[in-house]
Phi, psi and omega in degrees: 000131178279159177257148176291137176250095185253058181282181177276179184299336177297328178293325178294320179297320177297316178298326181299320179295320181292335185256009184304323182296342182272350191237132174225119000278173177297151189204141177283151177293139182256177178255023181211143172224130184256125182242126173264135175203172176276172185297325184299326184265347191299311183297320180297316181295318178299312183294317183285345179262352190299316183296315178296317180300316180293320183292322185263341185081008179272127178277124174263104182268111181262119181252121180280126180236157174294123184304318184288343183251353189299316181300309182296322179296322179295318181296321183273324185277328184305306182297340180272359182078017183252003183268185182272179168275322186224142174237138182251126181189184182282159186292338182285000171280340192302315184304308181296315183292318179292318180296331180275356179080021185269348187247148174267129177300148176259110186272166178293341176287341183268313179226155175269106186296333183292347180274359181247158172304133182300322180293328179291318177295317179302320183297327183266010175264140177225119183054041174084359181247137179275132183235017179195159173255106183290146177232342173206163183232140181217152174203158176281167175204179181267120174266128184246125171279108188292340176292323181270332179219093185301335178236156178283140180292133179277334179224165177294330177297323176296317179298315180296321181293321178297316178298316182300319180293315181291325178295316181296325181275350181079012182274354179215149179259339179209154182273306186228114179272125174225136182305133184306123173070014182261104184292333178301312180286335179277350187306319178303314179293318181299315181291326178294334178272004175100003181272158174203172181265290178240144171289162181220158179204197183297332182266003179113206184283137179257100184285354174274345179255092182255120187253022179300328174231058179294166180297324180292318179292320179303321180292334182255003187304320182296335177295322178294321175304314182294326179296321178285316184293330180278348184089001177300312176264135180293144182261343186218013182298142175254193183281001177267351174048057187303314185291320180296315181288339176274000181077022182245014174215128182286335187225149168212154176249116177205184185240188184295344177295345178257004184299316181303314181296318180296314182295328180276351185285338183083000180283135175283114189227166168218158176248133185217175175282145169292127188287159179289157177249115182050040176090351179268125185296142175266096187265129177273162167288146171256125177253138179234132177253148183200177180255118181248135181265133178291140175296337183254024183304125179295330183239061191296316182295318178294323178298319178297318179296320179297317179297318183285314190267350180240296187297318183272049179225156179297314184301315181296314185288328174291320178299318179292326175298314182295329183271336189235000178054049175229141179297129178298150176273339180280123188297325178295325178290327177297334180270000180292143180305329179299330180270312186291338180280354183267114177293332179296316182283337171297319180290316177300316182295319180297316179288320180299332180295344179266355190275181182233129176302133179300135180305135180254014182277153182304329182297340181297330179297339181272000185262318194305312187298307182294322179296314178295322179296330178294316177298319180296317182298321180288316180299322182280353181075019182273343180201156173286161178298322180299314181290317184294317183280333173293318178297316179299316180298318180296316180295319181292321178298322178292320182290317182289323174090000000 
């Protein structure tokens, strides 16, 4: 476990000398570091940075940005000297940002990678180079309304049987709520049916191997049709999961971002793994969030010190866990009683251990739209799963090239 280094500004100056090799051109340590993040993370970052800021006299200026525009803004504003020192976001931004030259590599001289979850470090690597300091890990899981399903389904057949029974009795309107047309939330079911996005190997993601309409998924495509037609899968659910919260759906797939709402609902619930389908595991995407330094950071040395002495510490990552309900990426923080005492995060972690880091390569941006449209077409009854996902696969292959 590392110790927090909350020295005075002279300590930053000392660190600056040690890190000179990381910075071009050389630069004196400043008394300010600018962090871009979305509104959801802003309060947590301010609060978790407060002790270091007070101790060092360095102002941590947190600027709230539109999540959907942050990447493009960093790419355009950075070279003009108008960007931040650090941007906070998910690991799947790394490919585009690194390829555009917007990010500063995170070297082994800055952080000890062995102190982080291996999957978190892997997620922030692009072509063998690390481009972020991870601070939390997230994945979806199966939320079970225990009044409607006292036990978690061990297999997809169990899940289907529970829905059939509740449907027949009129006690449920839908079996499994998943946001309409959202492939991220549908990934466990999709992977259980044999689908995948890109193949992977020792050298990384293989963009020539696109599995949106793999042979295994093609063989199971009609099963997806049946899930929608029977009402097992919701056809119009949004991110508010109306039926589950109304007690009219036994299951929903969502992530820790909904924990507060679930806990306040009064529903007796449990969190479990999405069960396998005919023996094939239902694997979720693993999302990792982290702090990435701009290549054009105005206060680069201070930003490096902030990443090392604040973000890469147990105290900071536990504080962010308490504020944001996400598993810390720092292994020492994962062992903190605040984390280990939570049965919910034990369940998230157990299921997440079976997952796959979401591809962080630029080509992933060419996947979402067609993939999501395939789910919408099947839910709306406009096409069979076989036709919809074959079309999506063909379009994605053309886009990826």
